[in-house]
Amino acid sequence: MYLQSTAGAANPPGSTHTLAADGGGIFAGVESWIADNFTPIADGLSNFVFAEVTLGGVTFPWIVSWLILGAIVFTTYFGFIQVRKFKLATDLVRGKFTDKNEPGEINHFQALASALSGTVGLGNIAGVGAAVTIGGAGATFWMICAGLLAMASKFVECTLGVKYREEHEDGTVSGGPMYYLSKGIADRFRNGFGVGLGKVLAVLTAIGILFFGIIGGNMFQSNQAFAQIKDVTGGEDGLFGSDGSALVFGIILAIVIGIVIIGGIKSIANVTSRLVPTMGVLYIVACLVVILANFTAVPAAIGEIVSGAFTGEGVAGGMIGALIVGIQRSAFSNEAGLGSAPIAHSAVKTKNPATEGFVALLEPFIDTVIVCTMTALTIVIAKPAIWTQGFADVNQNGADAPDGVTVTSDAFATVMPWFPYVLTVAVVLFAISTLITWGYYGEKAWGYLFGRRTVSIRIYQVLFCVMSAAGAVLTLQSVIDFADAVLFLLALFNITGLYLLLPVVKKEVKDFLGKVDSGEIQKKEKTKV
C-alpha cells in the first residue's frame, strides 16, 4: 500500500495525487506547523528507503530489488509452491481441510478477505494507470510475473504468523512479524544474539506498523475518500464544498470505523468478508463491460502486452523499462514481504500453520494478477487519448505521467460515461476496508508495545478514530511521506527474519502435507465458506 500517489495501494514514481484540504483557521495552522517541522525528517527517511539504483539506464528504488529478490529466493527454495499447490490453496479457502473447532477466531476465507481489504484499493486503479503510461503495455506482463513470485513471500510470512502467534485466555489471538521475529529467531538460534536480534527486529516492526496504521492506513484513506466525494459532487461549489463538510464527513466515517474495530477481528472479518467480494465484483464487472464492448480488440491488446514486455518503447529503453515499472507496481500493490498481512492471517482457525500460508499465497494472485491485470487490459483495449498521448509525452518529451486515476477513469468512460460515480463508490469502499484492516493491524502492534489491557486498547481505538476524523481535514503531506517510507522499511526487517526462519517454514509444510498424504487430515467434500 504505497501512498505517494493515491489511496489503497502503491503507485510508481511519476504519478500525482491531490489531497483534500478543508481546514481553514486552526487546522491550517496546525498543518503548516507540522509541515515546517516534520518535512526534514520525512525527507531524510524517504531519501534512504526510496534511494534509487540504476539498471540498464533505468532508475528505481533499491527497496524494490530487495522485495523481488526475496520473492525469487522463496519461490526457488519451495520449488514454485505457489504453482504446485494452487489447487490445495483454493480447497483450504473453501474449508475442505479444516475444522471449525480448531483454535483461532476466524475461518480461512475471512482471514483472506481481511488481509485483502488492506491491499486491494484505489492504487489497483490509479497505480496501474500510471504504470502502463510510463512503461507501456508491456509493464503489465512483468507486473503479472512479479505478482506470481510475490505469492511465495506471502506464503512464508503467513505460515510463520500462525506458527508463532499467541493464543490468549479469552480466545483471541495475536500474531504477526512482532511475534515470529522475536520468538522465531530466538527459538531458531537459541543464544543471546538470536534473542537480541529477534527482539530488536520485532520492536522496530511493531513501531512501523503502528505508525503507518495511524497515518497511512488511516488518515490518508479518509482524506482520499472525502476528496473523491467532493470532486464528483461539484467540487468547491458542490454539496461538500462548504466549510466544515470535511470534518463532518470525517466524524461520520470515524464512528462507522469505531463500531467495527471495537468488535475485534470477528467483527472486522464479518464486514470485510462481504465488503471485499462486493467491491471486487463491482470493479471486475466494470472492467468486463469495457473489454466486452471492445471484444474484437482483445487479441491485439494481449499481443501488445506480450510483445511490449520485450520490445516495447517504454521509459528508458524497452524491455528493462517495462520490466522495472511492472515489478515496481506489483511490489507496491500487494504488500508481500512487508509483514502486515500475517497479522490478519494469524487469527485463523487452524492447528497447522502451513494451511494459512497456502491460503495467503492467493492474495497477490487476486490483488495483482487479477485486479491489476484487469485494469491494465481495460486501458490497453480502450486506448483513451490521455494514455496514448501521456505515453508519448513521458517517453519522447520526458514529461510527467498524467494522474493514474484519470487514465483509468477515462478508459472506462469510453464505454461508461458515468464511471466517475462508480469510482466514487469504489473509493469509499476501498477506504473503509483499508481503515478497518489497518485499525486492527495497528491495534496488534500497540498491544505488543504497550500491553493488551482493556484500557490500553481503548486508548488506541479512540486515537485511531480521532485521527480518521482529522484525516478528512488535514493533508499532513510530510507525515504521509514519512509513513510511506516507514511501511517499506518494514521489508528490510521482515525479509531478513524470513530468510533466517525458512527451515521452520519447510518443516511446517512437510508436516502438513504428510498429514494430508497419510489421511490423518482428510478432505471434506461438502463445505460452506
Tab-separated table of N, CA, C and O in Angstrom, residues 113-224:
chain	number	residue	atom	x	y	z
A	113	ALA	N	-9.999	-12.455	3.240
A	113	ALA	CA	-10.738	-11.225	2.934
A	113	ALA	C	-10.240	-10.060	3.780
A	113	ALA	O	-10.101	-8.934	3.292
A	114	SER	N	-9.944	-10.326	5.056
A	114	SER	CA	-9.461	-9.264	5.942
A	114	SER	C	-8.123	-8.722	5.464
A	114	SER	O	-7.891	-7.510	5.448
A	115	ALA	N	-7.221	-9.622	5.082
A	115	ALA	CA	-5.909	-9.188	4.606
A	115	ALA	C	-6.015	-8.478	3.256
A	115	ALA	O	-5.343	-7.467	3.011
A	116	LEU	N	-6.873	-8.993	2.377
A	116	LEU	CA	-7.043	-8.360	1.070
A	116	LEU	C	-7.609	-6.951	1.194
A	116	LEU	O	-7.288	-6.069	0.388
A	117	SER	N	-8.435	-6.728	2.192
A	117	SER	CA	-9.041	-5.406	2.347
A	117	SER	C	-8.000	-4.344	2.656
A	117	SER	O	-8.249	-3.154	2.471
A	118	GLY	N	-6.827	-4.768	3.129
A	118	GLY	CA	-5.758	-3.823	3.394
A	118	GLY	C	-4.874	-3.553	2.193
A	118	GLY	O	-4.076	-2.616	2.201
A	119	THR	N	-5.002	-4.360	1.125
A	119	THR	CA	-4.135	-4.188	-0.043
A	119	THR	C	-4.899	-3.781	-1.304
A	119	THR	O	-4.420	-2.946	-2.069
A	120	VAL	N	-6.074	-4.370	-1.534
A	120	VAL	CA	-6.843	-4.008	-2.719
A	120	VAL	C	-7.423	-2.616	-2.497
A	120	VAL	O	-8.130	-2.380	-1.533
A	121	GLY	N	-7.102	-1.694	-3.386
A	121	GLY	CA	-7.569	-0.327	-3.189
A	121	GLY	C	-7.478	0.486	-4.454
A	121	GLY	O	-7.283	-0.041	-5.558
A	122	LEU	N	-7.600	1.794	-4.300
A	122	LEU	CA	-7.582	2.678	-5.450
A	122	LEU	C	-6.266	2.582	-6.203
A	122	LEU	O	-6.187	2.858	-7.392
A	123	GLY	N	-5.213	2.172	-5.512
A	123	GLY	CA	-3.929	2.003	-6.185
A	123	GLY	C	-3.988	0.961	-7.284
A	123	GLY	O	-3.223	1.022	-8.250
A	124	ASN	N	-4.887	-0.028	-7.133
A	124	ASN	CA	-5.064	-1.012	-8.197
A	124	ASN	C	-5.665	-0.361	-9.438
A	124	ASN	O	-5.573	-0.899	-10.539
A	125	ILE	N	-6.307	0.783	-9.242
A	125	ILE	CA	-6.893	1.522	-10.351
A	125	ILE	C	-5.904	2.565	-10.858
A	125	ILE	O	-5.514	2.572	-12.016
A	126	ALA	N	-5.489	3.454	-9.957
A	126	ALA	CA	-4.629	4.566	-10.350
A	126	ALA	C	-3.194	4.126	-10.608
A	126	ALA	O	-2.552	4.594	-11.554
A	127	GLY	N	-2.675	3.235	-9.761
A	127	GLY	CA	-1.284	2.818	-9.907
A	127	GLY	C	-1.020	2.133	-11.219
A	127	GLY	O	0.009	2.357	-11.864
A	128	VAL	N	-1.946	1.298	-11.639
A	128	VAL	CA	-1.771	0.594	-12.908
A	128	VAL	C	-1.875	1.568	-14.077
A	128	VAL	O	-1.137	1.463	-15.059
A	129	GLY	N	-2.762	2.550	-13.943
A	129	GLY	CA	-2.868	3.566	-14.982
A	129	GLY	C	-1.556	4.282	-15.201
A	129	GLY	O	-1.133	4.525	-16.338
A	130	ALA	N	-0.888	4.614	-14.111
A	130	ALA	CA	0.416	5.278	-14.211
A	130	ALA	C	1.476	4.319	-14.751
A	130	ALA	O	2.331	4.713	-15.548
A	131	ALA	N	1.420	3.051	-14.325
A	131	ALA	CA	2.438	2.073	-14.734
A	131	ALA	C	2.436	1.847	-16.235
A	131	ALA	O	3.495	1.827	-16.874
A	132	VAL	N	1.264	1.660	-16.830
A	132	VAL	CA	1.220	1.392	-18.263
A	132	VAL	C	1.444	2.656	-19.079
A	132	VAL	O	1.738	2.582	-20.283
A	133	THR	N	1.317	3.810	-18.435
A	133	THR	CA	1.646	5.055	-19.129
A	133	THR	C	3.157	5.248	-19.166
A	133	THR	O	3.723	5.675	-20.180
A	134	ILE	N	3.835	4.907	-18.071
A	134	ILE	CA	5.286	5.061	-18.000
A	134	ILE	C	6.004	3.925	-18.734
A	134	ILE	O	6.931	4.154	-19.507
A	135	GLY	N	5.579	2.689	-18.470
A	135	GLY	CA	6.278	1.531	-19.010
A	135	GLY	C	5.658	0.915	-20.234
A	135	GLY	O	6.182	-0.054	-20.778
A	136	GLY	N	4.524	1.431	-20.676
A	136	GLY	CA	3.854	0.867	-21.832
A	136	GLY	C	3.059	-0.379	-21.484
A	136	GLY	O	3.071	-0.857	-20.341
A	137	ALA	N	2.365	-0.938	-22.461
A	137	ALA	CA	1.537	-2.123	-22.235
A	137	ALA	C	2.356	-3.281	-21.689
A	137	ALA	O	1.876	-4.105	-20.906
A	138	GLY	N	3.631	-3.352	-22.072
A	138	GLY	CA	4.491	-4.451	-21.637
A	138	GLY	C	4.713	-4.503	-20.144
A	138	GLY	O	5.058	-5.562	-19.601
A	139	ALA	N	4.522	-3.382	-19.446
A	139	ALA	CA	4.673	-3.370	-17.990
A	139	ALA	C	3.686	-4.349	-17.348
A	139	ALA	O	3.965	-4.902	-16.281
A	140	THR	N	2.561	-4.566	-18.008
A	140	THR	CA	1.553	-5.488	-17.482
A	140	THR	C	2.109	-6.907	-17.365
A	140	THR	O	1.865	-7.601	-16.377
A	141	PHE	N	2.846	-7.334	-18.361
A	141	PHE	CA	3.418	-8.686	-18.356
A	141	PHE	C	4.322	-8.886	-17.144
A	141	PHE	O	4.230	-9.891	-16.441
A	142	TRP	N	5.210	-7.920	-16.890
A	142	TRP	CA	6.144	-8.052	-15.786
A	142	TRP	C	5.460	-7.871	-14.439
A	142	TRP	O	5.891	-8.441	-13.438
A	143	MET	N	4.396	-7.099	-14.422
A	143	MET	CA	3.600	-6.958	-13.212
A	143	MET	C	2.998	-8.305	-12.826
A	143	MET	O	2.995	-8.693	-11.648
A	144	ILE	N	2.502	-9.039	-13.804
A	144	ILE	CA	1.934	-10.362	-13.552
A	144	ILE	C	3.013	-11.314	-13.039
A	144	ILE	O	2.807	-12.040	-12.071
A	145	CYS	N	4.186	-11.294	-13.693
A	145	CYS	CA	5.286	-12.171	-13.260
A	145	CYS	C	5.685	-11.883	-11.819
A	145	CYS	O	5.881	-12.799	-11.010
A	146	ALA	N	5.806	-10.600	-11.482
A	146	ALA	CA	6.191	-10.225	-10.125
A	146	ALA	C	5.116	-10.620	-9.119
A	146	ALA	O	5.414	-11.039	-7.994
A	147	GLY	N	3.856	-10.493	-9.514
A	147	GLY	CA	2.768	-10.902	-8.634
A	147	GLY	C	2.795	-12.391	-8.348
A	147	GLY	O	2.555	-12.823	-7.218
A	148	LEU	N	3.109	-13.179	-9.369
A	148	LEU	CA	3.204	-14.633	-9.178
A	148	LEU	C	4.352	-14.994	-8.236
A	148	LEU	O	4.223	-15.883	-7.382
A	149	LEU	N	5.470	-14.294	-8.348
A	149	LEU	CA	6.598	-14.540	-7.448
A	149	LEU	C	6.261	-14.118	-6.015
A	149	LEU	O	6.640	-14.795	-5.050
A	150	ALA	N	5.549	-13.014	-5.881
A	150	ALA	CA	5.208	-12.490	-4.555
A	150	ALA	C	4.320	-13.447	-3.765
A	150	ALA	O	4.252	-13.366	-2.531
A	151	MET	N	3.650	-14.355	-4.454
A	151	MET	CA	2.815	-15.341	-3.765
A	151	MET	C	3.649	-16.157	-2.781
A	151	MET	O	3.169	-16.537	-1.702
A	152	ALA	N	4.902	-16.420	-3.132
A	152	ALA	CA	5.773	-17.204	-2.252
A	152	ALA	C	6.139	-16.417	-1.004
A	152	ALA	O	6.272	-16.983	0.092
A	153	SER	N	6.313	-15.103	-1.136
A	153	SER	CA	6.621	-14.265	0.031
A	153	SER	C	5.470	-14.294	1.033
A	153	SER	O	5.683	-14.422	2.247
A	154	LYS	N	4.248	-14.170	0.521
A	154	LYS	CA	3.080	-14.215	1.404
A	154	LYS	C	2.969	-15.585	2.074
A	154	LYS	O	2.615	-15.694	3.254
A	155	PHE	N	3.277	-16.629	1.323
A	155	PHE	CA	3.214	-17.982	1.858
A	155	PHE	C	4.147	-18.132	3.066
A	155	PHE	O	3.754	-18.662	4.109
A	156	VAL	N	5.361	-17.649	2.942
A	156	VAL	CA	6.353	-17.794	4.010
A	156	VAL	C	5.960	-16.995	5.240
A	156	VAL	O	5.916	-17.516	6.358
A	157	GLU	N	5.644	-15.711	5.069
A	157	GLU	CA	5.406	-14.865	6.231
A	157	GLU	C	4.109	-15.219	6.961
A	157	GLU	O	4.039	-15.109	8.191
A	158	CYS	N	3.110	-15.685	6.237
A	158	CYS	CA	1.843	-16.008	6.907
A	158	CYS	C	1.877	-17.382	7.582
A	158	CYS	O	1.180	-17.606	8.563
A	159	THR	N	2.696	-18.293	7.072
A	159	THR	CA	2.923	-19.554	7.782
A	159	THR	C	3.564	-19.263	9.136
A	159	THR	O	3.153	-19.796	10.175
A	160	LEU	N	4.544	-18.390	9.135
A	160	LEU	CA	5.225	-18.022	10.376
A	160	LEU	C	4.297	-17.254	11.309
A	160	LEU	O	4.392	-17.376	12.537
A	161	GLY	N	3.398	-16.470	10.728
A	161	GLY	CA	2.456	-15.714	11.546
A	161	GLY	C	1.616	-16.618	12.425
A	161	GLY	O	1.377	-16.332	13.611
A	162	VAL	N	1.147	-17.735	11.866
A	162	VAL	CA	0.351	-18.689	12.637
A	162	VAL	C	1.236	-19.518	13.562
A	162	VAL	O	0.875	-19.803	14.703
A	163	LYS	N	2.408	-19.885	13.088
A	163	LYS	CA	3.322	-20.725	13.873
A	163	LYS	C	3.662	-20.093	15.218
A	163	LYS	O	3.695	-20.765	16.252
A	164	TYR	N	3.898	-18.793	15.234
A	164	TYR	CA	4.375	-18.136	16.460
A	164	TYR	C	3.335	-17.190	17.083
A	164	TYR	O	3.679	-16.337	17.891
A	165	ARG	N	2.075	-17.348	16.711
A	165	ARG	CA	1.035	-16.490	17.295
A	165	ARG	C	0.838	-16.815	18.773
A	165	ARG	O	1.231	-17.886	19.250
A	166	GLU	N	0.206	-15.884	19.482
A	166	GLU	CA	-0.121	-16.100	20.887
A	166	GLU	C	-1.635	-16.221	21.039
A	166	GLU	O	-2.377	-15.361	20.561
A	167	GLU	N	-2.071	-17.288	21.673
A	167	GLU	CA	-3.493	-17.506	21.929
A	167	GLU	C	-3.785	-17.122	23.376
A	167	GLU	O	-3.192	-17.655	24.302
A	168	HIS	N	-4.700	-16.186	23.557
A	168	HIS	CA	-4.983	-15.646	24.880
A	168	HIS	C	-6.133	-16.396	25.558
A	168	HIS	O	-6.894	-17.124	24.901
A	169	GLU	N	-6.250	-16.190	26.849
A	169	GLU	CA	-7.251	-16.913	27.634
A	169	GLU	C	-8.675	-16.619	27.176
A	169	GLU	O	-9.563	-17.460	27.321
A	170	ASP	N	-8.913	-15.431	26.660
A	170	ASP	CA	-10.265	-15.074	26.227
A	170	ASP	C	-10.590	-15.599	24.828
A	170	ASP	O	-11.647	-15.301	24.267
A	171	GLY	N	-9.673	-16.370	24.240
A	171	GLY	CA	-9.912	-16.947	22.919
A	171	GLY	C	-9.411	-16.107	21.762
A	171	GLY	O	-9.420	-16.562	20.617
A	172	THR	N	-8.972	-14.889	22.053
A	172	THR	CA	-8.441	-14.043	20.990
A	172	THR	C	-6.999	-14.437	20.674
A	172	THR	O	-6.342	-15.148	21.446
A	173	VAL	N	-6.527	-13.953	19.544
A	173	VAL	CA	-5.202	-14.327	19.052
A	173	VAL	C	-4.426	-13.077	18.656
A	173	VAL	O	-4.998	-12.119	18.126
A	174	SER	N	-3.132	-13.078	18.917
A	174	SER	CA	-2.248	-12.006	18.456
A	174	SER	C	-1.105	-12.638	17.676
A	174	SER	O	-0.502	-13.616	18.122
A	175	GLY	N	-0.824	-12.090	16.519
A	175	GLY	CA	0.247	-12.635	15.699
A	175	GLY	C	0.802	-11.592	14.763
A	175	GLY	O	0.381	-10.439	14.776
A	176	GLY	N	1.757	-11.980	13.955
A	176	GLY	CA	2.371	-11.054	13.013
A	176	GLY	C	3.873	-11.044	13.184
A	176	GLY	O	4.445	-11.819	13.956
A	177	PRO	N	4.553	-10.154	12.470
A	177	PRO	CA	6.018	-10.142	12.497
A	177	PRO	C	6.599	-9.858	13.871
A	177	PRO	O	7.706	-10.320	14.180
A	178	MET	N	5.870	-9.114	14.709
A	178	MET	CA	6.371	-8.840	16.059
A	178	MET	C	6.621	-10.133	16.816
A	178	MET	O	7.585	-10.252	17.581
A	179	TYR	N	5.782	-11.118	16.574
A	179	TYR	CA	5.849	-12.378	17.317
A	179	TYR	C	6.795	-13.374	16.665
A	179	TYR	O	7.588	-14.025	17.337
A	180	TYR	N	6.713	-13.522	15.329
A	180	TYR	CA	7.599	-14.533	14.740
A	180	TYR	C	9.043	-14.055	14.644
A	180	TYR	O	9.965	-14.874	14.604
A	181	LEU	N	9.267	-12.747	14.632
A	181	LEU	CA	10.645	-12.277	14.644
A	181	LEU	C	11.287	-12.450	16.017
A	181	LEU	O	12.425	-12.885	16.139
A	182	SER	N	10.536	-12.127	17.072
A	182	SER	CA	11.087	-12.242	18.427
A	182	SER	C	11.176	-13.701	18.870
A	182	SER	O	12.251	-14.189	19.258
A	183	LYS	N	10.072	-14.432	18.771
A	183	LYS	CA	10.046	-15.821	19.242
A	183	LYS	C	10.743	-16.767	18.275
A	183	LYS	O	11.467	-17.685	18.682
A	184	GLY	N	10.528	-16.555	16.982
A	184	GLY	CA	11.069	-17.472	15.984
A	184	GLY	C	12.583	-17.446	15.910
A	184	GLY	O	13.234	-18.497	15.915
A	185	ILE	N	13.165	-16.263	15.853
A	185	ILE	CA	14.627	-16.170	15.766
A	185	ILE	C	15.269	-16.656	17.058
A	185	ILE	O	16.318	-17.319	17.027
A	186	ALA	N	14.642	-16.365	18.203
A	186	ALA	CA	15.174	-16.853	19.480
A	186	ALA	C	15.156	-18.378	19.524
A	186	ALA	O	16.127	-19.017	19.961
A	187	ASP	N	14.056	-18.993	19.060
A	187	ASP	CA	13.953	-20.460	19.049
A	187	ASP	C	14.917	-21.087	18.044
A	187	ASP	O	15.468	-22.163	18.285
A	188	ARG	N	15.108	-20.400	16.944
A	188	ARG	CA	15.938	-20.963	15.871
A	188	ARG	C	17.411	-21.007	16.265
A	188	ARG	O	18.123	-21.962	15.963
A	189	PHE	N	17.897	-19.977	16.939
A	189	PHE	CA	19.326	-19.890	17.228
A	189	PHE	C	19.680	-20.140	18.690
A	189	PHE	O	20.820	-20.450	19.013
A	190	ARG	N	18.710	-19.989	19.584
A	190	ARG	CA	18.876	-20.351	20.991
A	190	ARG	C	20.181	-19.811	21.608
A	190	ARG	O	20.942	-20.535	22.231
A	191	ASN	N	20.439	-18.554	21.384
A	191	ASN	CA	21.580	-17.905	22.034
A	191	ASN	C	21.238	-16.432	22.253
A	191	ASN	O	20.206	-15.935	21.789
A	192	GLY	N	22.103	-15.752	22.950
A	192	GLY	CA	21.838	-14.358	23.272
A	192	GLY	C	21.711	-13.480	22.054
A	192	GLY	O	20.882	-12.566	22.012
A	193	PHE	N	22.515	-13.762	21.013
A	193	PHE	CA	22.444	-12.966	19.795
A	193	PHE	C	21.079	-13.118	19.121
A	193	PHE	O	20.480	-12.148	18.677
A	194	GLY	N	20.600	-14.376	19.049
A	194	GLY	CA	19.308	-14.629	18.430
A	194	GLY	C	18.181	-13.941	19.167
A	194	GLY	O	17.284	-13.346	18.561
A	195	VAL	N	18.214	-14.002	20.492
A	195	VAL	CA	17.177	-13.350	21.303
A	195	VAL	C	17.214	-11.841	21.081
A	195	VAL	O	16.175	-11.198	20.881
A	196	GLY	N	18.427	-11.271	21.127
A	196	GLY	CA	18.556	-9.825	20.958
A	196	GLY	C	18.145	-9.347	19.583
A	196	GLY	O	17.412	-8.363	19.445
A	197	LEU	N	18.604	-10.055	18.539
A	197	LEU	CA	18.267	-9.670	17.177
A	197	LEU	C	16.762	-9.756	16.941
A	197	LEU	O	16.155	-8.840	16.370
A	198	GLY	N	16.169	-10.851	17.386
A	198	GLY	CA	14.728	-11.024	17.208
A	198	GLY	C	13.929	-9.937	17.903
A	198	GLY	O	12.952	-9.416	17.349
A	199	LYS	N	14.335	-9.586	19.102
A	199	LYS	CA	13.618	-8.566	19.866
A	199	LYS	C	13.725	-7.201	19.204
A	199	LYS	O	12.731	-6.466	19.085
A	200	VAL	N	14.922	-6.858	18.745
A	200	VAL	CA	15.116	-5.565	18.086
A	200	VAL	C	14.275	-5.476	16.814
A	200	VAL	O	13.579	-4.476	16.570
A	201	LEU	N	14.334	-6.520	15.975
A	201	LEU	CA	13.545	-6.527	14.744
A	201	LEU	C	12.056	-6.453	15.042
A	201	LEU	O	11.301	-5.754	14.341
A	202	ALA	N	11.610	-7.146	16.083
A	202	ALA	CA	10.190	-7.164	16.439
A	202	ALA	C	9.717	-5.789	16.882
A	202	ALA	O	8.640	-5.322	16.473
A	203	VAL	N	10.484	-5.134	17.739
A	203	VAL	CA	10.093	-3.809	18.238
A	203	VAL	C	10.073	-2.785	17.103
A	203	VAL	O	9.130	-1.989	16.988
A	204	LEU	N	11.091	-2.805	16.250
A	204	LEU	CA	11.122	-1.879	15.124
A	204	LEU	C	9.933	-2.105	14.192
A	204	LEU	O	9.324	-1.150	13.690
A	205	THR	N	9.596	-3.360	13.977
A	205	THR	CA	8.453	-3.686	13.115
A	205	THR	C	7.147	-3.215	13.738
A	205	THR	O	6.282	-2.659	13.051
A	206	ALA	N	6.981	-3.430	15.026
A	206	ALA	CA	5.767	-3.009	15.716
A	206	ALA	C	5.596	-1.494	15.650
A	206	ALA	O	4.491	-0.984	15.402
A	207	ILE	N	6.687	-0.767	15.855
A	207	ILE	CA	6.622	0.698	15.780
A	207	ILE	C	6.219	1.140	14.378
A	207	ILE	O	5.377	2.031	14.200
A	208	GLY	N	6.813	0.508	13.365
A	208	GLY	CA	6.497	0.863	11.985
A	208	GLY	C	5.050	0.592	11.632
A	208	GLY	O	4.379	1.420	11.000
A	209	ILE	N	4.538	-0.568	12.030
A	209	ILE	CA	3.145	-0.926	11.737
A	209	ILE	C	2.194	0.021	12.457
A	209	ILE	O	1.182	0.467	11.890
A	210	LEU	N	2.498	0.346	13.704
A	210	LEU	CA	1.648	1.256	14.475
A	210	LEU	C	1.604	2.638	13.827
A	210	LEU	O	0.520	3.215	13.641
A	211	PHE	N	2.766	3.149	13.453
A	211	PHE	CA	2.811	4.482	12.865
A	211	PHE	C	2.073	4.516	11.533
A	211	PHE	O	1.259	5.407	11.282
A	212	PHE	N	2.352	3.540	10.676
A	212	PHE	CA	1.678	3.538	9.374
A	212	PHE	C	0.177	3.311	9.546
A	212	PHE	O	-0.627	3.900	8.818
A	213	GLY	N	-0.190	2.457	10.502
A	213	GLY	CA	-1.609	2.204	10.720
A	213	GLY	C	-2.379	3.460	11.067
A	213	GLY	O	-3.505	3.666	10.595
A	214	ILE	N	-1.787	4.328	11.871
A	214	ILE	CA	-2.472	5.546	12.299
A	214	ILE	C	-2.456	6.617	11.217
A	214	ILE	O	-3.424	7.369	11.055
A	215	ILE	N	-1.373	6.672	10.426
A	215	ILE	CA	-1.238	7.735	9.427
A	215	ILE	C	-1.623	7.255	8.021
A	215	ILE	O	-2.624	7.679	7.452
A	216	GLY	N	-0.829	6.350	7.458
A	216	GLY	CA	-1.054	5.936	6.075
A	216	GLY	C	-2.288	5.086	5.881
A	216	GLY	O	-3.038	5.260	4.917
A	217	GLY	N	-2.507	4.142	6.794
A	217	GLY	CA	-3.664	3.265	6.661
A	217	GLY	C	-4.918	3.866	7.246
A	217	GLY	O	-5.958	3.211	7.284
A	218	ASN	N	-4.840	5.115	7.668
A	218	ASN	CA	-5.958	5.739	8.361
A	218	ASN	C	-6.255	7.121	7.785
A	218	ASN	O	-7.174	7.309	6.994
A	219	MET	N	-5.449	8.119	8.171
A	219	MET	CA	-5.713	9.496	7.768
A	219	MET	C	-5.754	9.651	6.255
A	219	MET	O	-6.614	10.345	5.708
A	220	PHE	N	-4.814	9.004	5.574
A	220	PHE	CA	-4.750	9.137	4.121
A	220	PHE	C	-6.008	8.592	3.462
A	220	PHE	O	-6.505	9.148	2.480
A	221	GLN	N	-6.532	7.497	3.994
A	221	GLN	CA	-7.717	6.884	3.399
A	221	GLN	C	-8.946	7.775	3.517
A	221	GLN	O	-9.703	7.954	2.564
A	222	SER	N	-9.169	8.321	4.717
A	222	SER	CA	-10.331	9.195	4.901
A	222	SER	C	-10.181	10.459	4.059
A	222	SER	O	-11.158	10.985	3.517
A	223	ASN	N	-8.953	10.950	3.910
A	223	ASN	CA	-8.710	12.138	3.106
A	223	ASN	C	-9.059	11.895	1.646
A	223	ASN	O	-9.735	12.704	0.997
A	224	GLN	N	-8.609	10.765	1.102
A	224	GLN	CA	-8.874	10.461	-0.296
A	224	GLN	C	-10.348	10.183	-0.562
A	224	GLN	O	-10.878	10.547	-1.605
